[in-house]
Coordinates of C-alpha atoms and ligand atoms in Angstrom, one line a residue:
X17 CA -87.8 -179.1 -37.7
X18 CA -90.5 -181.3 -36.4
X19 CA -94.0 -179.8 -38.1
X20 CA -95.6 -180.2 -34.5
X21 CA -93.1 -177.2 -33.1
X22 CA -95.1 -174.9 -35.5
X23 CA -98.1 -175.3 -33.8
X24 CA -99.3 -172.2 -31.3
X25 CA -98.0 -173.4 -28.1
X26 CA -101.2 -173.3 -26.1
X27 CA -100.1 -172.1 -23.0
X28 CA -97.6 -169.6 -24.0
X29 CA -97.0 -167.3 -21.2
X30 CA -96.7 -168.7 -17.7
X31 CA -97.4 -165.0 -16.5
X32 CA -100.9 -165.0 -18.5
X33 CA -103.6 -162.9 -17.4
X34 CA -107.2 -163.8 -18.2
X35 CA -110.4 -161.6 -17.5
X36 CA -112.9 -164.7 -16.4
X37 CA -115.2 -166.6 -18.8
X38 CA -113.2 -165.3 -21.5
X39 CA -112.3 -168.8 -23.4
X40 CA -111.5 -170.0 -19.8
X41 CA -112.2 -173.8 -20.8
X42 CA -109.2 -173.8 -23.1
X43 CA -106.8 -173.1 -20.3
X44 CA -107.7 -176.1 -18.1
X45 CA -105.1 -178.7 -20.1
X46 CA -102.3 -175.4 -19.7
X47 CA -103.5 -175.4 -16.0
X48 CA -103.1 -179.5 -15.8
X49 CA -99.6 -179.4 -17.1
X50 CA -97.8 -176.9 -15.9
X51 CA -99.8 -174.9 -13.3
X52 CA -99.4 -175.6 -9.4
X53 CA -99.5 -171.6 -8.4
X54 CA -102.4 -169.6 -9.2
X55 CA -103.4 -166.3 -8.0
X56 CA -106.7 -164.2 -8.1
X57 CA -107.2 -160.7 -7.5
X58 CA -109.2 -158.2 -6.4
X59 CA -111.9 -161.4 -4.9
X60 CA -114.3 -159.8 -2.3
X61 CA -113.9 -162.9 0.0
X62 CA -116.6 -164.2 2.4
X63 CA -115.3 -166.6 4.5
X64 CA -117.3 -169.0 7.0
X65 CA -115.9 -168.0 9.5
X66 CA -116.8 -164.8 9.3
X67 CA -119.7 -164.3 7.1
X68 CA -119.4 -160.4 5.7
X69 CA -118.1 -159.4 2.6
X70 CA -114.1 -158.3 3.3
X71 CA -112.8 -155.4 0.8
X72 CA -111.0 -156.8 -2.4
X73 CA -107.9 -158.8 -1.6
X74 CA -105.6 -161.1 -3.6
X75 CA -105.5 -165.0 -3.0
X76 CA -102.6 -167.1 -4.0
X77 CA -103.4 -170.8 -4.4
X78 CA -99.7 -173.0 -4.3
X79 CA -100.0 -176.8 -4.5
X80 CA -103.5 -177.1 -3.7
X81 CA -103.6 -174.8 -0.1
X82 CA -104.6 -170.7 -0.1
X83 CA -100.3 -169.7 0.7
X84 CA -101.1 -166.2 1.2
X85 CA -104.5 -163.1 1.2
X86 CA -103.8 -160.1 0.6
X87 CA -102.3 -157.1 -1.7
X88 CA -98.7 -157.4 -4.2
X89 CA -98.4 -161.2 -3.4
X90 CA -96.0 -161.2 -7.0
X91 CA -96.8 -163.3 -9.4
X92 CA -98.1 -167.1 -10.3
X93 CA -98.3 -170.0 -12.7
X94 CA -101.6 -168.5 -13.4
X95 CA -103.7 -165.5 -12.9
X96 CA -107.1 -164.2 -13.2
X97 CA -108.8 -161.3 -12.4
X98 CA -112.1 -161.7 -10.4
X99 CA -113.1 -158.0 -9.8
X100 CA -116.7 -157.0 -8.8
X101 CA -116.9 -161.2 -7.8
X102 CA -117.2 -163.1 -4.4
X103 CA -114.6 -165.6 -3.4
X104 CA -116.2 -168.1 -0.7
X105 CA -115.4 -171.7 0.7
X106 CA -116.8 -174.5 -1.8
X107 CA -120.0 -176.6 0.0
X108 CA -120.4 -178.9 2.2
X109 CA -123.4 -181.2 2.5
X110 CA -122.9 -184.0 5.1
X111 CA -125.7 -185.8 4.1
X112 CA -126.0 -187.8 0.8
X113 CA -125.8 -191.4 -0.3
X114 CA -123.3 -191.7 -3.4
X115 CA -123.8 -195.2 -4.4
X116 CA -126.0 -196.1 -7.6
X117 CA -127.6 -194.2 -10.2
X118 CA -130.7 -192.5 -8.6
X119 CA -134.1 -194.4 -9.8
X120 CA -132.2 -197.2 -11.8
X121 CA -132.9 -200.7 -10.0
X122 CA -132.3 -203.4 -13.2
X123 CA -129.1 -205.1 -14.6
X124 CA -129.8 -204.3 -18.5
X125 CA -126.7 -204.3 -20.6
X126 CA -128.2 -201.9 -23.1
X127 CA -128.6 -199.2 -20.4
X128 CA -124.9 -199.6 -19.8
X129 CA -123.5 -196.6 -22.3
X130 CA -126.1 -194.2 -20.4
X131 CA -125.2 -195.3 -16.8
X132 CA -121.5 -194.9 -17.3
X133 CA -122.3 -191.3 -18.4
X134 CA -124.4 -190.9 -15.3
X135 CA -121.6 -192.3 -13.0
X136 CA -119.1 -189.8 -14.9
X137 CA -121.3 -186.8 -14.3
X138 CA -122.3 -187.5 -10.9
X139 CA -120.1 -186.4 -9.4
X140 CA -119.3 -183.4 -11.3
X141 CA -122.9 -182.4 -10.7
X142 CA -122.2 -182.0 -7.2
X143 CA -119.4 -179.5 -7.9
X144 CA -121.4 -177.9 -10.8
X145 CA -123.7 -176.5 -7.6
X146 CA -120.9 -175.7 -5.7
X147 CA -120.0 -179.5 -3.5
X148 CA -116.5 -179.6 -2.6
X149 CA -117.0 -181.7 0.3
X150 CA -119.4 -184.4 1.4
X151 CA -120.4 -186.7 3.4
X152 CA -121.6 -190.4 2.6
X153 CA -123.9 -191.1 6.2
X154 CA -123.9 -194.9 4.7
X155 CA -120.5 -195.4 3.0
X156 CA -118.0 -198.4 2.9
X157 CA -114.3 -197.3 2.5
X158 CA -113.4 -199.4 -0.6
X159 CA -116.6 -197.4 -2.5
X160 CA -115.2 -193.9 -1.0
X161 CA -111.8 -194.7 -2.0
X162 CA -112.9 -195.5 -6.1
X163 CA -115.1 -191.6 -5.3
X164 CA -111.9 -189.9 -4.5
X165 CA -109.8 -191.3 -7.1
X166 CA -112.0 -189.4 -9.9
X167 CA -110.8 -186.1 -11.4
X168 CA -113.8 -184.0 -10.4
X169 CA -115.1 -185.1 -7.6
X170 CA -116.1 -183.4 -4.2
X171 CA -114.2 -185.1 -1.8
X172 CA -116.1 -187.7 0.0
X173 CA -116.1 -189.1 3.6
X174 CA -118.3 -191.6 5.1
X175 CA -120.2 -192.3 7.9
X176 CA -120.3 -196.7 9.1
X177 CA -124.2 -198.0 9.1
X178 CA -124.3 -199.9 12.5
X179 CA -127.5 -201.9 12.1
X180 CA -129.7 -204.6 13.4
X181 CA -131.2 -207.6 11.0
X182 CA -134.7 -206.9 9.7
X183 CA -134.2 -203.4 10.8
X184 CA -134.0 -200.6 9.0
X185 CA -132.5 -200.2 6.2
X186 CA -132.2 -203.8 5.8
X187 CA -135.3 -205.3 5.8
X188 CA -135.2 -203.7 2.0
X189 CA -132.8 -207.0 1.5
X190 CA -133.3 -210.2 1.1
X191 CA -133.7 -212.1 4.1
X192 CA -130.3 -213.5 3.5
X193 CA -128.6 -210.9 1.9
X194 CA -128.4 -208.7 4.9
X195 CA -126.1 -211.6 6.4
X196 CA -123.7 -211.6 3.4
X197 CA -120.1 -209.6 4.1
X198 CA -120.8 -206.3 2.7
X199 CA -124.6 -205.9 4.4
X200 CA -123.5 -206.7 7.9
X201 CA -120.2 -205.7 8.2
X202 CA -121.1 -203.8 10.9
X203 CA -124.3 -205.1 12.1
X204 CA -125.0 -205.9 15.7
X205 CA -125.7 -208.8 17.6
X206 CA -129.4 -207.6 19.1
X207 CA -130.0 -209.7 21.9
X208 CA -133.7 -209.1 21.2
X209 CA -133.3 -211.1 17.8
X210 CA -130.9 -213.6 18.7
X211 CA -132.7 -216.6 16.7
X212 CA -132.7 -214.7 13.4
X213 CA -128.6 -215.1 13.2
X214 CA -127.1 -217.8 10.8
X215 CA -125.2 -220.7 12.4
X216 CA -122.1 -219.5 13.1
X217 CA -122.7 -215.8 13.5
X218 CA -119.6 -214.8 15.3
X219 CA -121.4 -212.7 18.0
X220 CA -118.4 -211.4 19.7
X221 CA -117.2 -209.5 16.2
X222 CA -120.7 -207.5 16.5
X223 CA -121.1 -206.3 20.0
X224 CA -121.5 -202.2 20.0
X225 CA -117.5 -202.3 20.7
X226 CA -116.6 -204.5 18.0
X227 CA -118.9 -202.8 15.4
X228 CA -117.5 -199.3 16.2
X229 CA -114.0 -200.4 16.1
X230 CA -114.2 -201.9 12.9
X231 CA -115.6 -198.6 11.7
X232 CA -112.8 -196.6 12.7
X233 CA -109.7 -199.1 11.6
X234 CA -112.0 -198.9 8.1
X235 CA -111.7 -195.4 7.7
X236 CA -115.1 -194.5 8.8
X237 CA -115.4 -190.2 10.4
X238 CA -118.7 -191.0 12.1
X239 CA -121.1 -194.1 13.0
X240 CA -124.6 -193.9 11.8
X241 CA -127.8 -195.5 13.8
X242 CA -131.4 -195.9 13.1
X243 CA -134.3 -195.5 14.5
X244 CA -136.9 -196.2 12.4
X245 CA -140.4 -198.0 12.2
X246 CA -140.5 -198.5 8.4
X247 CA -142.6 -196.8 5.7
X248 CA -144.1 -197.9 1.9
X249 CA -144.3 -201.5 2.1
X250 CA -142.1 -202.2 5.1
X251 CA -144.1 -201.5 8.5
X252 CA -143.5 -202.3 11.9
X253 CA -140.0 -202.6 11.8
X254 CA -137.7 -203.5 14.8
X255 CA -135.7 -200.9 16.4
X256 CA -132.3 -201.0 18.4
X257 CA -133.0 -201.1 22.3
X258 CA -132.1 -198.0 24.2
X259 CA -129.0 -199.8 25.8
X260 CA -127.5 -201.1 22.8
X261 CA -127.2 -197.7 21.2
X262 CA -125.9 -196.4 24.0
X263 CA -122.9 -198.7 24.0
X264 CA -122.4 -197.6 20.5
X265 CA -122.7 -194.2 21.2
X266 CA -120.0 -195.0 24.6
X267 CA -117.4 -196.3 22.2
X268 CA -117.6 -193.8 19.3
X269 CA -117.5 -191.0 21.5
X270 CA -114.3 -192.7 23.7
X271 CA -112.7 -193.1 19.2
X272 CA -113.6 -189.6 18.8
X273 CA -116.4 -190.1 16.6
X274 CA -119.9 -188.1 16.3
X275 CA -122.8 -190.4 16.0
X276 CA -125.8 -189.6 13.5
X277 CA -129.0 -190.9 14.1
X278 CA -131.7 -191.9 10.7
X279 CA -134.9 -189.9 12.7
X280 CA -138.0 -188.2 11.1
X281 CA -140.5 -189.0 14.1
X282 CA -141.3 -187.6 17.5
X283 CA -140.8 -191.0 19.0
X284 CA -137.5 -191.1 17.2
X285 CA -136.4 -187.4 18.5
X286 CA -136.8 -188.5 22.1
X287 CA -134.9 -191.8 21.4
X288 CA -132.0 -189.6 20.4
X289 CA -132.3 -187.2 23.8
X290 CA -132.1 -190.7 25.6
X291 CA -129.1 -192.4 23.8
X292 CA -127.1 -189.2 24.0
X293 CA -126.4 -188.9 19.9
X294 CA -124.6 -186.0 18.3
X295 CA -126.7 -185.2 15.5
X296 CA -130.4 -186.1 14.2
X297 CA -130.4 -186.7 10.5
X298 CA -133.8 -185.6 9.5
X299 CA -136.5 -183.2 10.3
X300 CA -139.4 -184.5 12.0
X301 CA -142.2 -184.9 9.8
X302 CA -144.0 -187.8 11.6
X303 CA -145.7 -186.1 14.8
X304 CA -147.0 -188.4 17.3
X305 CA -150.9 -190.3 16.1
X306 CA -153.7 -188.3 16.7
X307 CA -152.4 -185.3 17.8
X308 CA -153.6 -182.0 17.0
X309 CA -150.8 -179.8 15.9
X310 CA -151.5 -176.9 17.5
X311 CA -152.2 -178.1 20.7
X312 CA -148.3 -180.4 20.2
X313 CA -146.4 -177.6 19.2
X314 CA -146.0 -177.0 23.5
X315 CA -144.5 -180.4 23.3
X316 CA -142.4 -179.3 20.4
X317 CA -140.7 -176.5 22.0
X318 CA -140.1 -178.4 24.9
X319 CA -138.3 -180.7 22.9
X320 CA -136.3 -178.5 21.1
X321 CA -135.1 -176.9 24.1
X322 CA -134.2 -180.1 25.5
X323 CA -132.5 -181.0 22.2
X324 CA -130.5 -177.7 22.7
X325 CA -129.3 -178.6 26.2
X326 CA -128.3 -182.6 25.1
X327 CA -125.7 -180.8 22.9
X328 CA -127.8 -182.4 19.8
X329 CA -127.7 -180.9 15.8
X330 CA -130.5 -181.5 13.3
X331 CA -130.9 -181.9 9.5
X332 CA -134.1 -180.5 8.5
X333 CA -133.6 -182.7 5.1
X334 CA -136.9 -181.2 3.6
X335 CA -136.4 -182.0 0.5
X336 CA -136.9 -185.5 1.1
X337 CA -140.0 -184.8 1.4
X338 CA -140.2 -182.4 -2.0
X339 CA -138.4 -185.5 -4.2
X340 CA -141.4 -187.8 -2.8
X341 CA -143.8 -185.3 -4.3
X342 CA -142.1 -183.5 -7.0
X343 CA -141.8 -187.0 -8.7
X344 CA -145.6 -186.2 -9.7
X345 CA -144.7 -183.1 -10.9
X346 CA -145.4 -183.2 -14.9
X347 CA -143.1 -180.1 -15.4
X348 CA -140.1 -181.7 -13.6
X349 CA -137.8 -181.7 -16.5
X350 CA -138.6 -178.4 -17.3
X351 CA -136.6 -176.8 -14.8
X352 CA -134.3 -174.8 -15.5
X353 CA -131.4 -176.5 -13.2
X354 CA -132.2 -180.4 -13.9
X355 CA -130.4 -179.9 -17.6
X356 CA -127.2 -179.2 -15.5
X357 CA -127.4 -182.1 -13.1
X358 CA -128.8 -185.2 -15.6
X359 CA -127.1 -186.1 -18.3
X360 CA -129.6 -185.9 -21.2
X361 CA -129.8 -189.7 -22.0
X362 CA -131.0 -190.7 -18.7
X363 CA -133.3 -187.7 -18.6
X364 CA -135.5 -189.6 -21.3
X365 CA -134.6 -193.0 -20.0
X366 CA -136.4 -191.3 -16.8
X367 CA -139.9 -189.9 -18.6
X368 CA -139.7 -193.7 -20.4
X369 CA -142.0 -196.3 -19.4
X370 CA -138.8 -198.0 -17.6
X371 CA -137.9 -194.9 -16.0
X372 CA -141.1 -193.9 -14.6
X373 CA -141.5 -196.9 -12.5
X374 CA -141.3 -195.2 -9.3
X375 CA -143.6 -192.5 -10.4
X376 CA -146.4 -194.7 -10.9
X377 CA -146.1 -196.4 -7.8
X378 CA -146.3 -192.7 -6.0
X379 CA -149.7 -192.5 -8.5
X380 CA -150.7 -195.5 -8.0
X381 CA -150.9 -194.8 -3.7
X382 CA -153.0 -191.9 -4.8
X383 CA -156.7 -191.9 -2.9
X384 CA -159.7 -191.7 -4.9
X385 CA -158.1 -193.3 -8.4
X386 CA -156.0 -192.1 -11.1
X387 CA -156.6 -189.0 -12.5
X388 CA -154.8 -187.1 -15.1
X389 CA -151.0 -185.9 -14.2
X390 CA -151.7 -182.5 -13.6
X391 CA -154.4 -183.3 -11.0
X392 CA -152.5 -186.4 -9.5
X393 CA -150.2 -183.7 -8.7
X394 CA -152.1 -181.8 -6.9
X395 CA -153.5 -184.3 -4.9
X396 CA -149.7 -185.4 -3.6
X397 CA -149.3 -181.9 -2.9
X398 CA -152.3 -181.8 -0.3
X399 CA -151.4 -185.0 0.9
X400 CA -147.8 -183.4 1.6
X401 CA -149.0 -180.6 3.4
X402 CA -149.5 -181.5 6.4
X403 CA -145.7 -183.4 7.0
X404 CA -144.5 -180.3 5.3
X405 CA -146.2 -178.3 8.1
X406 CA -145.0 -180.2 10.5
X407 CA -141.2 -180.1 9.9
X408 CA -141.6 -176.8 9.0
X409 CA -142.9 -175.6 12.2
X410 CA -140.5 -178.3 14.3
X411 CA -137.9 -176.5 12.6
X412 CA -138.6 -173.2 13.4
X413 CA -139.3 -174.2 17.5
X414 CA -135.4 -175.8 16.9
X415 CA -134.1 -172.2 15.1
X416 CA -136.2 -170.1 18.1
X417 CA -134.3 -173.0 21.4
X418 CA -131.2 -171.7 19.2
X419 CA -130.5 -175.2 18.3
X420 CA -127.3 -176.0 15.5
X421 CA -129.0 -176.9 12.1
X422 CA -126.7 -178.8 10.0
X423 CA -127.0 -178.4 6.2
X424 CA -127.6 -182.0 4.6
X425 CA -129.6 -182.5 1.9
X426 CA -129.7 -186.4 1.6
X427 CA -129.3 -187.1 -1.6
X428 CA -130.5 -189.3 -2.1
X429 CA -133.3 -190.7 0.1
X430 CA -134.9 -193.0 -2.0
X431 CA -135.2 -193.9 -6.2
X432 CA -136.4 -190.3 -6.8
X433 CA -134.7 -188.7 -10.1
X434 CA -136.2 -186.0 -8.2
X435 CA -133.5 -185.8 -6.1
X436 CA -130.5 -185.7 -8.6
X437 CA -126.7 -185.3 -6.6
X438 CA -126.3 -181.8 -7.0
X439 CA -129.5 -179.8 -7.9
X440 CA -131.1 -181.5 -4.6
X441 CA -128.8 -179.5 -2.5
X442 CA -129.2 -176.5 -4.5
X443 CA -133.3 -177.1 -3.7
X444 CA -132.9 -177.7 0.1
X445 CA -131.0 -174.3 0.3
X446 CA -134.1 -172.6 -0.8
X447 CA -136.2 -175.1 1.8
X448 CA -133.7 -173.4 4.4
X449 CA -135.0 -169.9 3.6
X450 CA -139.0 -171.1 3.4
X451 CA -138.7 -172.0 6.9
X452 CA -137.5 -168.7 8.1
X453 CA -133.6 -168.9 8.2
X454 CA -131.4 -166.8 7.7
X455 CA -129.0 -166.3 4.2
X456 CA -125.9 -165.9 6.5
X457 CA -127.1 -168.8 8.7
X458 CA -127.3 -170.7 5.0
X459 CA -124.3 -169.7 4.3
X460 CA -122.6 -170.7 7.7
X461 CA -124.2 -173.9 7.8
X462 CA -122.8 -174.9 4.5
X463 CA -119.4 -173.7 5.4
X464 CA -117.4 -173.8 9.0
X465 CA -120.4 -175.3 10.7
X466 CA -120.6 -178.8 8.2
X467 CA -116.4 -178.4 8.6
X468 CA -116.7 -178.2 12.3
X469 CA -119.0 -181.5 11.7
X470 CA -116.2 -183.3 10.3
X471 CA -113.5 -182.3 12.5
X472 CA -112.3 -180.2 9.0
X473 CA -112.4 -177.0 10.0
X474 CA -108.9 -175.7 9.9
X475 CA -109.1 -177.7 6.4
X476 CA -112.1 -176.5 4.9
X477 CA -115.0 -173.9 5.4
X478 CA -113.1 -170.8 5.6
X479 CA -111.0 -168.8 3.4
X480 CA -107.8 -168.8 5.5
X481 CA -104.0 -169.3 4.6
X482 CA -103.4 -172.8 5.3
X483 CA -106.9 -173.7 4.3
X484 CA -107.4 -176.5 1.3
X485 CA -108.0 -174.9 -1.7
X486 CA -111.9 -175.6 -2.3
X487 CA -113.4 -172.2 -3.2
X488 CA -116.1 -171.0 -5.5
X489 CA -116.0 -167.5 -7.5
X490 CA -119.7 -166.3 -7.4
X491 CA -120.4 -163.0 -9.0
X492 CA -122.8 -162.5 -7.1
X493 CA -123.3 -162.0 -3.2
X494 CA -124.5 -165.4 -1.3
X495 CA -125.2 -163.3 1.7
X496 CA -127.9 -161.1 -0.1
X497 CA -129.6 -163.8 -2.3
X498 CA -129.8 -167.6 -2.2
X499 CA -129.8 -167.1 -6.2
X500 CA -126.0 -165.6 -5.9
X501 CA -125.7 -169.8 -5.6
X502 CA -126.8 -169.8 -9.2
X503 CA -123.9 -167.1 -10.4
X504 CA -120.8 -169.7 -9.9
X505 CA -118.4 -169.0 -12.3
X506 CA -115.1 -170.9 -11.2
X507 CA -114.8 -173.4 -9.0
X508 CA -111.3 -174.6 -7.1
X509 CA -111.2 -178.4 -6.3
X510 CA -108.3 -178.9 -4.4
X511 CA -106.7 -176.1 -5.7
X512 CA -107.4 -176.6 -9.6
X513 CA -109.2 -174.3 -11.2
X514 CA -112.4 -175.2 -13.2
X515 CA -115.3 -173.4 -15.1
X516 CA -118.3 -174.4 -13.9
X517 CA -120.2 -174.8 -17.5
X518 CA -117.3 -177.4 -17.9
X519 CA -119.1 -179.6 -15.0
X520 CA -123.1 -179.2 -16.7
X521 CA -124.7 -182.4 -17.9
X522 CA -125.2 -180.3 -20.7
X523 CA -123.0 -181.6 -23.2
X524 CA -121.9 -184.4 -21.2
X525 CA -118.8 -186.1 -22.4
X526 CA -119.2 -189.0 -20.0
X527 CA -120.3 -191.4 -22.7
X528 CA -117.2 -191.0 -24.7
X529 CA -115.1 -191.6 -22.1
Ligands
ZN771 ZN1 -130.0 -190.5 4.2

């Protein structure tokens, strides 16, 4: 007899019952081989459809889809009892930027180890707070593709940048760069720019047709616009004429697909009534020069109200503005959360010299000179006050017009470790309930309403038979406290079950790997 036979046979029963967090880790390779069915019992399920807590029912998961709710559904692969917890659809941000390793600009070869780790965890961080689903809003299909192939990965779709040259964001390139294959793959030929085009520049591959075309045969689930001046050390940017995003918005709507428009100003807000776009991807933050607030906020609530009517959704996205300013913040890494999204060797690679590179250009924009940390700090907070006010209050006229807010966190918006995948939607959930709105609103928006978004919703969002299996167990109740976000236990990714303290940074295993 072959000595290996002796061993325990560690997944002995394929009727096993297991009380939650009891040794749960140890079952995931039993779960891997042999596991297709599992069942859970006695969930209180919330679904996003219908946002109340339901009486205790039992949920059988079969080959990755919920096969049947409800009481004496027999018996599966796996079970596990999830009495007293809440059973809800996993996340869904439709706003965040997977690409690159946030803050990390160079080529060294001795950073290598620690930014394969980072790429590892990633995208675990995103399901550690409770991602199942996202949405890349500037995505290429062979990058989404290598996303989706990973083991623990919130699924990812993408949005197709359709650009102009020297615009945003590709004035951040090299004046050549932004020509090369990947940049301008679907850039437009802007009549207003015609001499900047290389010899050769085949014009008729980049009309607003062509571009959005392209973007659909590549994969793409929406088209993504711009319209945006420039900030930092880019000013004075050209935008896309009126009529040219027009015709992009003309053909994506004839493919089917939504258009999102890059917009954080009030200039920007009534370029999107004009073009007719779907959804506004930021709040707006940037009010018109020399206004006084109070006496705009009339305006504001006249555009919300027309934003309601033009059929448009927003993205509030305030925490772009809290990664700009919590990159001062000397406690950052304190935080309780960050040790769950960043893996500990970048952590200190960030408070290095190397790492804090972006912080001290934030400190170095500071008025009146360097100070110490503590008081550069608060000096970034009073300069953030009054954008913070702004999309605060532009929010709230949106909510009151009855307005759709989308839940996207855009992650992430610049080379902020500040806005770490994961964490930084966590943080613009409890932006969501500083401005006023609701926890069943929250909940919604993360749910059916960013499924709707996608076109998903008989997919994802809900807890319905037929729906993908991409559910969270919380233990406690997300529609009585935005820290019930906090209480994940188990998380089901496509119908695989995994313990969320396997996902932490926190004894990351990327390195290894
Ligand atoms: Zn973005």
């Amino acid at each position: 007899m072959p000595l290996f036979s002796l061993r325990p046979n560690p997944c002995p029963n394929k009727q096993f019952r297991q009380l939650l967090g009891v040794g749960f880790g140890a079952l995931m390779a039993c779960a891997a081989a042999q596991a297709d069915s599992l069942l859970i019992r006695n969930a209180r399920i919330i679904s996003g459809d219908h946002p109340q807590v339901q009486a205790p029912q039992d949920v059988l998961i079969n080959q990755g889809r919920i096969q049947a709710i409800g009481r004496q559904l027999g018996s599966a692969d796996r079970e596990l009892d999830a009495h007293g917890q809440y059973l809800i659809p996993g996340l869904i941000d439709t706003h965040v930027h997977l690409d690159g390793v946030p803050g990390y600009a160079g080529s060294h070869p001795e950073d290598e180890p620690m930014l394969r780790e980072a790429r590892v965890q990633i995208p675990r961080s995103y399901a550690y707070f409770g991602f199942t689903t996202v949405l890349d809003l500037t995505g290429d299909a062979g990058f989404i593709a290598k996303w989706n192939a990973q083991a623990l990965a919130p699924k990812a779709y993408f949005c197709a940048p359709v650009t102009i040259p020297n615009g945003y964001p590709l004035a951040w390139l090299d004046k050549n760069a932004q020509f090369q294959a990947a940049a301008s793959r679907y850039m437009l030929f802007d009549p207003a720019q015609a001499d900047v085009y290389p010899d050769g520049f085949p014009r008729q591959a980049h009309t607003p047709a062509a571009v959005v075309v392209q973007a659909r045969r590549d994969g793409a689930r929406c088209i993504k616009v711009f319209h945006e001046t420039g900030f930092g050390r880019q000013r004075n940017l050209p935008t896309p004429s009126l009529a040219l995003i027009r015709a992009v918005v003309a053909q994506a709507h004839q493919l089917g697909l939504p258009v999102y428009l890059h917009g954080n100003s009030q200039a920007s807000y009534e370029f999107a009534l004009q073009a007719g776009v779907d959804t506004l991807v930021h709040g707006m933050w940037h009010e018109n020069k020399g206004g006084n607030q109070s006496a705009a906020q009339g305006g504001w609530a006249r555009m919300a109200r027309e934003i309601l009517k033009a059929g448009i959704a927003v993205q509030p996205t305030v925490q772009v503005l809290y990664g700009e300013q919590e990159e001062l913040n000397p406690d950052f890494f304190n935080d309780p959360k960050v040790v769950h999204a960043i893996p500990q060797s970048l952590a200190r690679w960030y408070q290095g010299a190397a790492g804090q590179w972006m912080r001290k250009v934030l400190a170095e924009g500071i008025e009146g000179g360097a100070k110490n940390p503590a008081e550069q700090y608060e000096t970034m907070k009073a300069a953030y006050q009054r954008p913070l006010g702004t999309v605060r209050q532009m929010t709230r006229q949106l909510l009151q017009a009855g307005v759709p807010l989308r839940f996207g966190s855009d992650t992430l918006s610049g080379p902020f470790y500040t806005q770490f995948p994961g964490v930084n939607g966590r943080w613009e959930m409890d932006r969501w309930l500083e401005m006023g709105i609701s926890l069943p609103r929250l909940f919604t928006a993360l749910t059916i309403e960013n499924a709707r978004a996608l076109g998903l919703e008989r997919t994802i969002g809900s807890v319905q038979v037929g729906a993908q299996a991409d559910l969270l167990l919380l233990e406690q109740n997300p529609l009585q406290s935005v820290a019930a976000y906090d209480t994940i236990v188990l998380l089901i990714l496509n119908g695989k079950a995994v313990d969320r303290q396997e996902l932490s940074a926190r004894g990351s295993k990327g390195a290894a790997q």
